[in-house]
Coordinates of C-alpha atoms in Angstrom, one line a residue:
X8 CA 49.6 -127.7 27.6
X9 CA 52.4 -126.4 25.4
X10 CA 54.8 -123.5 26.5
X11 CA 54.1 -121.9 23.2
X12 CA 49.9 -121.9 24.6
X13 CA 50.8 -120.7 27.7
X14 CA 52.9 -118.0 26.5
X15 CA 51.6 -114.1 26.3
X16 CA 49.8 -114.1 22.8
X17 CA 51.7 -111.4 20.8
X18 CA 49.1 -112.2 17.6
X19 CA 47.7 -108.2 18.1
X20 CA 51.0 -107.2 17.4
X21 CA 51.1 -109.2 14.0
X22 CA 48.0 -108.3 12.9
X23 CA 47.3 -104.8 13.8
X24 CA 50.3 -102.1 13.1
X25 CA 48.7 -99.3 14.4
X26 CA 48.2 -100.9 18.0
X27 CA 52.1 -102.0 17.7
X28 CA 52.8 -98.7 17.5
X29 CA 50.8 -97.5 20.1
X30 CA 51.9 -99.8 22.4
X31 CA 55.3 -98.9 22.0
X32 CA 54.4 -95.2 22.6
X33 CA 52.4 -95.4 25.6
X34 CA 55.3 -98.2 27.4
X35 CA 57.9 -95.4 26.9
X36 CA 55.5 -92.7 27.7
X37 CA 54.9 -94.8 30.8
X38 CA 58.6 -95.2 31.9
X39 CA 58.6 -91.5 31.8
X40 CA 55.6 -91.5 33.9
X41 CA 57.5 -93.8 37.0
X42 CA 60.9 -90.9 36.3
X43 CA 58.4 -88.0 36.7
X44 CA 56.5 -89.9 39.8
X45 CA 60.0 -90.6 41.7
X46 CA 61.8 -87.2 40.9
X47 CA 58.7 -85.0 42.4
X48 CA 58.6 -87.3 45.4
X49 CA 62.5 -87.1 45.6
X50 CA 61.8 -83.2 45.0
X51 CA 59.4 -82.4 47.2
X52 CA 61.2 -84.1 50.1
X53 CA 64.4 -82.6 49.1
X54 CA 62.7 -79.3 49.6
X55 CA 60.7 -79.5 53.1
X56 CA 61.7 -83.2 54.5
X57 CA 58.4 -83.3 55.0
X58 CA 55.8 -87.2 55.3
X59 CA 53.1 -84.8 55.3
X60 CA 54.1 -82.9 51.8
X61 CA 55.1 -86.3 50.5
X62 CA 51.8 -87.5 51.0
X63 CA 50.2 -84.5 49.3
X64 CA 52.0 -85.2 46.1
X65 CA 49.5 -88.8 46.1
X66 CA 46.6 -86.4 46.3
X67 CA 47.8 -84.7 44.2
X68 CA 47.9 -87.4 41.6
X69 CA 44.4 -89.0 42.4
X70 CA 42.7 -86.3 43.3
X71 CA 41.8 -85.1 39.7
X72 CA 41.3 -88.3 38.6
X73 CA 38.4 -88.8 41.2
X74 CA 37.4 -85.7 40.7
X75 CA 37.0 -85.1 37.0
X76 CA 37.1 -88.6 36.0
X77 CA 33.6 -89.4 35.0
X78 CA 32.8 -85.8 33.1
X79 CA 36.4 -86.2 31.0
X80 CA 34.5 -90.0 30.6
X81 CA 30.8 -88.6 29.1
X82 CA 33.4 -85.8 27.0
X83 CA 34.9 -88.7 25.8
X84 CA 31.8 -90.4 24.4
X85 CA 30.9 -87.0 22.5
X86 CA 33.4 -86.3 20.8
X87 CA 36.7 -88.2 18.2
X88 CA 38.5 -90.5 21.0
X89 CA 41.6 -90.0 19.2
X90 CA 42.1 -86.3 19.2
X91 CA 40.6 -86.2 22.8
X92 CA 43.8 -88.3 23.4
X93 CA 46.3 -86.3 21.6
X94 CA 45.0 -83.1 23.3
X95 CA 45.4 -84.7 26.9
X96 CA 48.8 -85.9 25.4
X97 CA 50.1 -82.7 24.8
X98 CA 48.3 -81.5 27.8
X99 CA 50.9 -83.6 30.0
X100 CA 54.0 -83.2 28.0
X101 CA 53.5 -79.2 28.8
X102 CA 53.8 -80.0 32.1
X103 CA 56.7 -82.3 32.1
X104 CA 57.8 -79.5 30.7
X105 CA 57.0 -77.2 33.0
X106 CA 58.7 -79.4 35.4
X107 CA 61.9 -79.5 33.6
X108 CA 62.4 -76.1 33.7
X109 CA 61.0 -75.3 37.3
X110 CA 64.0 -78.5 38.0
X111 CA 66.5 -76.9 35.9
X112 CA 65.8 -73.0 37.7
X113 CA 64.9 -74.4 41.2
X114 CA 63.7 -72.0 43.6
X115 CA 60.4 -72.5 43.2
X116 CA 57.5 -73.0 45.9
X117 CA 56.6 -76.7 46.5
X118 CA 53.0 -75.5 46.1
X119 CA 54.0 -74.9 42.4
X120 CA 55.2 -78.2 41.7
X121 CA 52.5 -80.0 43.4
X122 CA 50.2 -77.3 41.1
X123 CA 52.2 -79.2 37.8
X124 CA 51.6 -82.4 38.9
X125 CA 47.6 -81.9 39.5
X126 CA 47.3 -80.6 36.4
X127 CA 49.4 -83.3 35.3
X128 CA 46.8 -85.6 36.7
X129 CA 44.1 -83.5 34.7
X130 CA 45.4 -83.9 31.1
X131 CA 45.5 -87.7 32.7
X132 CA 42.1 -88.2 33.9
X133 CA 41.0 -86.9 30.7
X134 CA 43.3 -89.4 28.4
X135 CA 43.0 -92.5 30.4
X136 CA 39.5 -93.1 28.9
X137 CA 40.0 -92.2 25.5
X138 CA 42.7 -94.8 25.7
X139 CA 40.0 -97.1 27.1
X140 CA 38.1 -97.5 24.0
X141 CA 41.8 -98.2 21.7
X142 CA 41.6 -102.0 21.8
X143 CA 37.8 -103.1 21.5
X144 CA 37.9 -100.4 18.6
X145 CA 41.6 -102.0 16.7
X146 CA 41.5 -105.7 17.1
X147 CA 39.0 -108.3 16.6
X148 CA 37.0 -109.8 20.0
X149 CA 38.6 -112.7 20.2
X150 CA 42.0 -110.5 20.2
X151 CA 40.6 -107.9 23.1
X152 CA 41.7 -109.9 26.2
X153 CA 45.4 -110.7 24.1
X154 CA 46.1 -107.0 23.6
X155 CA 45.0 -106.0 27.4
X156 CA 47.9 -108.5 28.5
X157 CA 50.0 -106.8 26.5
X158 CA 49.1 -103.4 28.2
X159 CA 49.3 -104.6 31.5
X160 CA 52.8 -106.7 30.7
X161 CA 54.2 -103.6 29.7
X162 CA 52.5 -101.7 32.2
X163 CA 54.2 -104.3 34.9
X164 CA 57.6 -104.2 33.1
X165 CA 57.7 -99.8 33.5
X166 CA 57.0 -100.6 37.0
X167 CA 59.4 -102.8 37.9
X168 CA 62.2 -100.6 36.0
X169 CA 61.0 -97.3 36.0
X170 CA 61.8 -96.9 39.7
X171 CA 64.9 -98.2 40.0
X172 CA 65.7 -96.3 36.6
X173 CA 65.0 -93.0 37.9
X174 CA 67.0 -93.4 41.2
X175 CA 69.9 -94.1 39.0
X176 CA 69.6 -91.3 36.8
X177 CA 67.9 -88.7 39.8
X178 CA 71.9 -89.6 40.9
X179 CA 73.9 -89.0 37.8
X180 CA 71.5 -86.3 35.5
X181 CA 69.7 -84.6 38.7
X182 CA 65.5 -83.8 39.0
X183 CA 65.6 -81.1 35.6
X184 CA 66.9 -84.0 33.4
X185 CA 64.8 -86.6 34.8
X186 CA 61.6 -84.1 33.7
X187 CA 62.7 -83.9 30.4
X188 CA 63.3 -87.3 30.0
X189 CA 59.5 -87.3 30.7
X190 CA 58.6 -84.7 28.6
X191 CA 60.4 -86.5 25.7
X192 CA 59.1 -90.0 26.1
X193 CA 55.7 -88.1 25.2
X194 CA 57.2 -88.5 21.5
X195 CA 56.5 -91.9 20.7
X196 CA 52.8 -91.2 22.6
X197 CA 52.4 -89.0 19.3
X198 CA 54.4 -91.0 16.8
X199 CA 51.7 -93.9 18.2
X200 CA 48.4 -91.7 18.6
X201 CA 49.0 -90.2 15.3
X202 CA 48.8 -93.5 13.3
X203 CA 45.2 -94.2 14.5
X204 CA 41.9 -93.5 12.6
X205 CA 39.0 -91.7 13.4
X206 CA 37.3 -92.9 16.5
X207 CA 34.1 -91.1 17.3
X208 CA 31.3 -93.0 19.7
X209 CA 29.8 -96.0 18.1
X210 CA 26.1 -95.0 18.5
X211 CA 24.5 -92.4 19.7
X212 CA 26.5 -89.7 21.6
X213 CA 26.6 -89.1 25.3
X214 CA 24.1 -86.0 26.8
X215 CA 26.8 -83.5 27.6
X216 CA 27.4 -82.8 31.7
X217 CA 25.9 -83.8 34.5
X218 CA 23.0 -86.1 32.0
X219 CA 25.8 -87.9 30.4
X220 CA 27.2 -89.2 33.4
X221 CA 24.4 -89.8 35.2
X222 CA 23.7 -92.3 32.0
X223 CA 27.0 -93.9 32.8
X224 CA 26.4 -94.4 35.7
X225 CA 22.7 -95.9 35.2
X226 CA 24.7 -98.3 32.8
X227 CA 26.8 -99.7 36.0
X228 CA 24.2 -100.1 38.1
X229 CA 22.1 -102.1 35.9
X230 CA 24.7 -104.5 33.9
X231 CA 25.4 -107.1 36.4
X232 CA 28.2 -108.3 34.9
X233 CA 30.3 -105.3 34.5
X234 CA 29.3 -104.0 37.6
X235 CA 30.3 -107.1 39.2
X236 CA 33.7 -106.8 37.6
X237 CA 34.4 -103.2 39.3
X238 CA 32.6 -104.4 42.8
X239 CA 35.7 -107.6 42.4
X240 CA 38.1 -104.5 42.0
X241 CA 36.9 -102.8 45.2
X242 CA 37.1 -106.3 47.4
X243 CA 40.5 -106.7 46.6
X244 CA 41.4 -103.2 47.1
X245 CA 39.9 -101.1 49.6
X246 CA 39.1 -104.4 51.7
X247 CA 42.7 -105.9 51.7
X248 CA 45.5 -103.3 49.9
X249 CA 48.8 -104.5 51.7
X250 CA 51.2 -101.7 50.3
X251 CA 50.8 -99.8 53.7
X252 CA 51.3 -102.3 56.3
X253 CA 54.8 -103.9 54.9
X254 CA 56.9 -101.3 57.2
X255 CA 55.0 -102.1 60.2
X256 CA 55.0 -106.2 59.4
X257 CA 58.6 -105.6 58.4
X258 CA 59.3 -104.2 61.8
X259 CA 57.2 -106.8 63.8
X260 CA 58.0 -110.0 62.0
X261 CA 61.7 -109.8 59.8
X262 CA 63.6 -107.3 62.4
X263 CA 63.1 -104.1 60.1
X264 CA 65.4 -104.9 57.8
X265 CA 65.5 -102.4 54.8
X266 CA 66.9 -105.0 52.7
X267 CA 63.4 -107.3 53.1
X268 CA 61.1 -104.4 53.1
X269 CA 63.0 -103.6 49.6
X270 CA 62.1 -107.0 48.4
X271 CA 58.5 -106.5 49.9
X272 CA 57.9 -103.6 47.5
X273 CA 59.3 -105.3 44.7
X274 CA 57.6 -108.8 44.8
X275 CA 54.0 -108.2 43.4
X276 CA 55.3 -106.8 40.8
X277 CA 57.7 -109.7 39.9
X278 CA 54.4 -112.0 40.1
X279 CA 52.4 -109.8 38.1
X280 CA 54.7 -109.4 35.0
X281 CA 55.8 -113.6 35.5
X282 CA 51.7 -114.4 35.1
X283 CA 51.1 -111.9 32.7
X284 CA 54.0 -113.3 30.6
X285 CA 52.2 -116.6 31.3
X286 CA 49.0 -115.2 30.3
X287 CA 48.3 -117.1 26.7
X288 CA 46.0 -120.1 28.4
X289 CA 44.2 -117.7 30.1
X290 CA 43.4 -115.5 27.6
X291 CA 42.4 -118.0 24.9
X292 CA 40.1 -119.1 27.9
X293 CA 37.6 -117.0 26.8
X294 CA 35.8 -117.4 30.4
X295 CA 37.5 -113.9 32.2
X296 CA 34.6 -113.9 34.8
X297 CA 35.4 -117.1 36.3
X298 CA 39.5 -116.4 35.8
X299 CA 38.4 -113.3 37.5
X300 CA 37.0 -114.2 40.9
X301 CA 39.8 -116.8 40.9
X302 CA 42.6 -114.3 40.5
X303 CA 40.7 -112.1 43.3
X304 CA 40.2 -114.8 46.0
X305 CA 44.0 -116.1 45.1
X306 CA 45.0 -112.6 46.2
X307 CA 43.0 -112.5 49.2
X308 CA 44.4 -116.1 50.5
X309 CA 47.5 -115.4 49.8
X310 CA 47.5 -112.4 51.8
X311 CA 46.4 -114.0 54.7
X312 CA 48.8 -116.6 54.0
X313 CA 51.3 -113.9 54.1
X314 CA 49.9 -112.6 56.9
X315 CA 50.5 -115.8 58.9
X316 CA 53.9 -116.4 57.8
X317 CA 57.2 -115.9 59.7
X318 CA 59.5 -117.2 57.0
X319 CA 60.6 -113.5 55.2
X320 CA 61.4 -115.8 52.7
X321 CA 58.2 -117.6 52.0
X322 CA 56.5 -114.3 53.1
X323 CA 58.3 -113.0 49.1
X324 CA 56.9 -115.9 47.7
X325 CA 53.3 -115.7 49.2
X326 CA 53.7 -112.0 47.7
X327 CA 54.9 -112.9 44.0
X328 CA 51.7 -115.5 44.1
X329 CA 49.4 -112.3 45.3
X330 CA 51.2 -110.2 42.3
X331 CA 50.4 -112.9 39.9
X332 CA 46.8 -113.7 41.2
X333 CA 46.0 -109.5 41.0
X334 CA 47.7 -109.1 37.5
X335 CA 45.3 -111.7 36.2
X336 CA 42.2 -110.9 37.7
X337 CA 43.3 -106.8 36.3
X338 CA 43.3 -108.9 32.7
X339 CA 40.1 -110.4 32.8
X340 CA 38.1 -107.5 34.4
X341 CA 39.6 -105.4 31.9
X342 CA 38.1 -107.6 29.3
X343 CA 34.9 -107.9 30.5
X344 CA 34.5 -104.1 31.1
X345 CA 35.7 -103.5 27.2
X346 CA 33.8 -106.2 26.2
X347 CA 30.6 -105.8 27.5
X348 CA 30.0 -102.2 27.8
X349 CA 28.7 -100.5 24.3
X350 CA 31.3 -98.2 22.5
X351 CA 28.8 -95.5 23.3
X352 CA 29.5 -95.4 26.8
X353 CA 32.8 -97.2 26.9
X354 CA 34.7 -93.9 27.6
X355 CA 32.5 -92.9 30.7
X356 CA 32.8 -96.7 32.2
X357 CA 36.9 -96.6 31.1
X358 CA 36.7 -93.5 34.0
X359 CA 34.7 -95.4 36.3
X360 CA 37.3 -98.6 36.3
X361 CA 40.1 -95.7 36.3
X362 CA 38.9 -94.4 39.3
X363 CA 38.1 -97.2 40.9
X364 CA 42.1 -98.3 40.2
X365 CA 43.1 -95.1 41.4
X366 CA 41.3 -94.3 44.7
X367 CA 40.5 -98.6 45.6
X368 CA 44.6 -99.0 46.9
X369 CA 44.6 -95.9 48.8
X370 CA 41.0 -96.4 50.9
X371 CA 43.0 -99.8 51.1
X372 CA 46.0 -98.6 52.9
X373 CA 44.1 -96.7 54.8
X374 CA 42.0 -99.1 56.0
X375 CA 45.3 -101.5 56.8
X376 CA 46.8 -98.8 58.7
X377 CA 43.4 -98.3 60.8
X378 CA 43.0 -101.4 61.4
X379 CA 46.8 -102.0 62.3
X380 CA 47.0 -98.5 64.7
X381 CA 44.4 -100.7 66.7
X382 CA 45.8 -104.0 66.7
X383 CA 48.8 -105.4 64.8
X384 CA 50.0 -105.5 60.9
X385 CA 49.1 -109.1 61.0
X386 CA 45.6 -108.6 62.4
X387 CA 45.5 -105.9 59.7
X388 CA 46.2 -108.6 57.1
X389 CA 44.8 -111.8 57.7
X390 CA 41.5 -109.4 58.3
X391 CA 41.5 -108.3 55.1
X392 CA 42.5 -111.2 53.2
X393 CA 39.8 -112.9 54.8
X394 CA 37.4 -109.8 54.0
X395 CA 38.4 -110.2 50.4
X396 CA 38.3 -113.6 50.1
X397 CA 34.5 -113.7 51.4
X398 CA 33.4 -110.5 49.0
X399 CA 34.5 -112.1 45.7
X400 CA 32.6 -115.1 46.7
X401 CA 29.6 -113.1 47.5
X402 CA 29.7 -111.4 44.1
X403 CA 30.1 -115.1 42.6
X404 CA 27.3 -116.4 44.7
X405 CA 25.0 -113.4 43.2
X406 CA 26.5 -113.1 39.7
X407 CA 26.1 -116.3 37.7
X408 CA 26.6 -114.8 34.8
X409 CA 29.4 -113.3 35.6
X410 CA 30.5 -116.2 37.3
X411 CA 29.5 -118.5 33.9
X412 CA 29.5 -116.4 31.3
X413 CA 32.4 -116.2 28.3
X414 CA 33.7 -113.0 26.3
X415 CA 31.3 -112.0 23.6
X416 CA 33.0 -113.1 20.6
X417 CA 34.9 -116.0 22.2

């Protein structure tokens, strides 16, 4: 296979301007996202020292998506896609805002700034599935799967920079002028949002309230496929999320060195922006059911594999294949979901996958450090590797057309 095949397929950025411009907005807008996530954590410890207050600013941030998710989904499918996301645009740039100046002032209750960052997540919730329904609606099908590695490169890239990004300039600007930063990354979100068309639901609208998600959620439980995709999700997540247990494996197995607990964090996400950058094969596959359950099961094994090691350095490597295998398998259920699911009801299944991302990793560390309080961090692993492992082969056993199907359109 050539390197040139293998490569990321860029051809939705030839042939469609307006998703080359909204790409660009929402990777800036997302760096601002990791300065804003790292300053309020910085923040809020700063101002009580507190784990417990550190950990509210998480809830803070899932919370409303949970929460409001599925009704900003059935809104969604009422109503011109593209204004719903400006709106929720604007929405958040207020309160990076907001932030700025409560940064710039100090002196103001914790509670406040956890208050911003909910209604943060709000305005966030509500634009995460407008945005859902962008590519289907902009490129051609047998472009859908190119321009979701695209997102989720960039999406990769911000996380592996942002970060580090913000801790340099929390040092030199301080928290007000890392806000703002924020706040004015939301400009290319509008230079890019503004350039798109029109995009009211393709068929007939969603029942407002309670009816329209209800209908959503009818949809889930009845498509095997996409349901399938999401269940996938939820194996590798809430049955084997590793994110909480590297302290205590660092401690037990690699002497607690800061230095490899650094390089623990950082490692999936050097795997998942390597394979998405290596995505073109896959995508041109036109088979993201099968690349799917693959990419699931390869993250499962490799975290028992991990689990099992007591080389710190082959324990990074076993964690840059995990990145890689979970950055593909995020590719191909994304294209299934937006591929499968009718415009009409691609907003309120956009919140279902959203959520499932969202609130999936943190039942997951939660269930590692259950699981780890009664035994060991290794138990806590290999158990849930093994967990995974046997899930995505049970929703490949009783899925065959997920298992053997290819993309509409392919």
């Amino acid at each position: 296979m050539s390197l040139t095949r293998a490569l990321i397929d860029v051809g939705p950025l030839r042939t469609s301007p307006v998703f080359r411009r909204l790409l660009i907005g929402r990777t800036v807008s997302s760096l601002g996202g990791f300065l804003t996530m790292v300053t309020v954590m910085y923040q809020v410890w700063d101002m009580t020292r507190s784990t417990a207050w550190t950990g509210a600013v998480g809830l803070a941030q899932a919370l409303p998506m949970v929460a409001f998710g599925l009704f900003a989904g059935a809104w969604v499918d009422r109503a011109d896609r593209r204004r719903i996301y400006l709106t929720a645009t604007t929405g958040q740039a207020a309160c990076s805002v907001l932030l700025a100046v409560q940064g710039f002032t100090g002196h103001v209750p914790v509670a406040a700034v956890l208050a911003l960052v909910g209604a943060q997540s709000c305005f966030g919730a509500l634009g995460a599935p407008a945005a859902g329904v962008f590519v289907p609606r902009l490129l051609p099908k047998d472009q859908v799967a190119a321009g979701l590695a695209l997102n989720q490169i960039t999406a990769q890239s911000m996380m592996l920079v942002g970060p580090a990004l913000a801790g340099v300039l929390l040092g030199w600007l301080g928290i007000g002028a890392c806000y703002l930063l924020d706040a004015l990354s939301f400009g290319l979100s509008f230079y890019g949002a503004f350039g798109l068309p029109a995009l009211p639901p393709e068929g007939e609208p969603s029942r407002s309230g309670l009816h329209g998600v209800l209908d959503g959620l009818r949809f889930l439980a009845g498509h095997r496929v996409v349901r399938g995709a999401l269940v996938t999700d939820l194996a590798a997540t809430v049955l084997s999320f590793p994110v909480s247990l590297f302290p205590l494996v660092n401690a037990e197995r690699f002497g607690d060195d800061p230095r490899t607990l650094g390089l623990f964090l950082s490692a999936m996400a050097v795997g998942g922006t390597g394979a998405t950058a290596l995505s073109g094969a896959v995508t041109r596959l036109g088979r993201p059911g099968a690349v799917m359950l693959c990419g699931a099961g390869a993250w499962g094994a490799a975290l028992v594999l991990f689990g099992l090691s007591t080389d710190p350095w082959v324990g990074l490597g076993l964690l840059v294949l995990a990145g890689a295998a979970d950055a593909t398998s995020v590719v191909s259920r994304s294209t299934i979901v937006q591929t499968r699911t009718p415009d009409a009801l691609l907003g309120r299944v956009t919140a279902a996958e959203t959520i499932v991302g969202q609130a999936g990793p943190s039942l997951g560390n939660v269930r590692g450090g259950l699981i780890a309080g009664w035994s060991s961090g290794t138990t806590a692993l290999i158990s849930g590797g093994l967990m995974c492992v046997l899930a995505v082969a049970a929703v490949a056993a009783s899925t065959p057309e997920l298992r053997d199907g290819a993309t509409p359109g392919s």
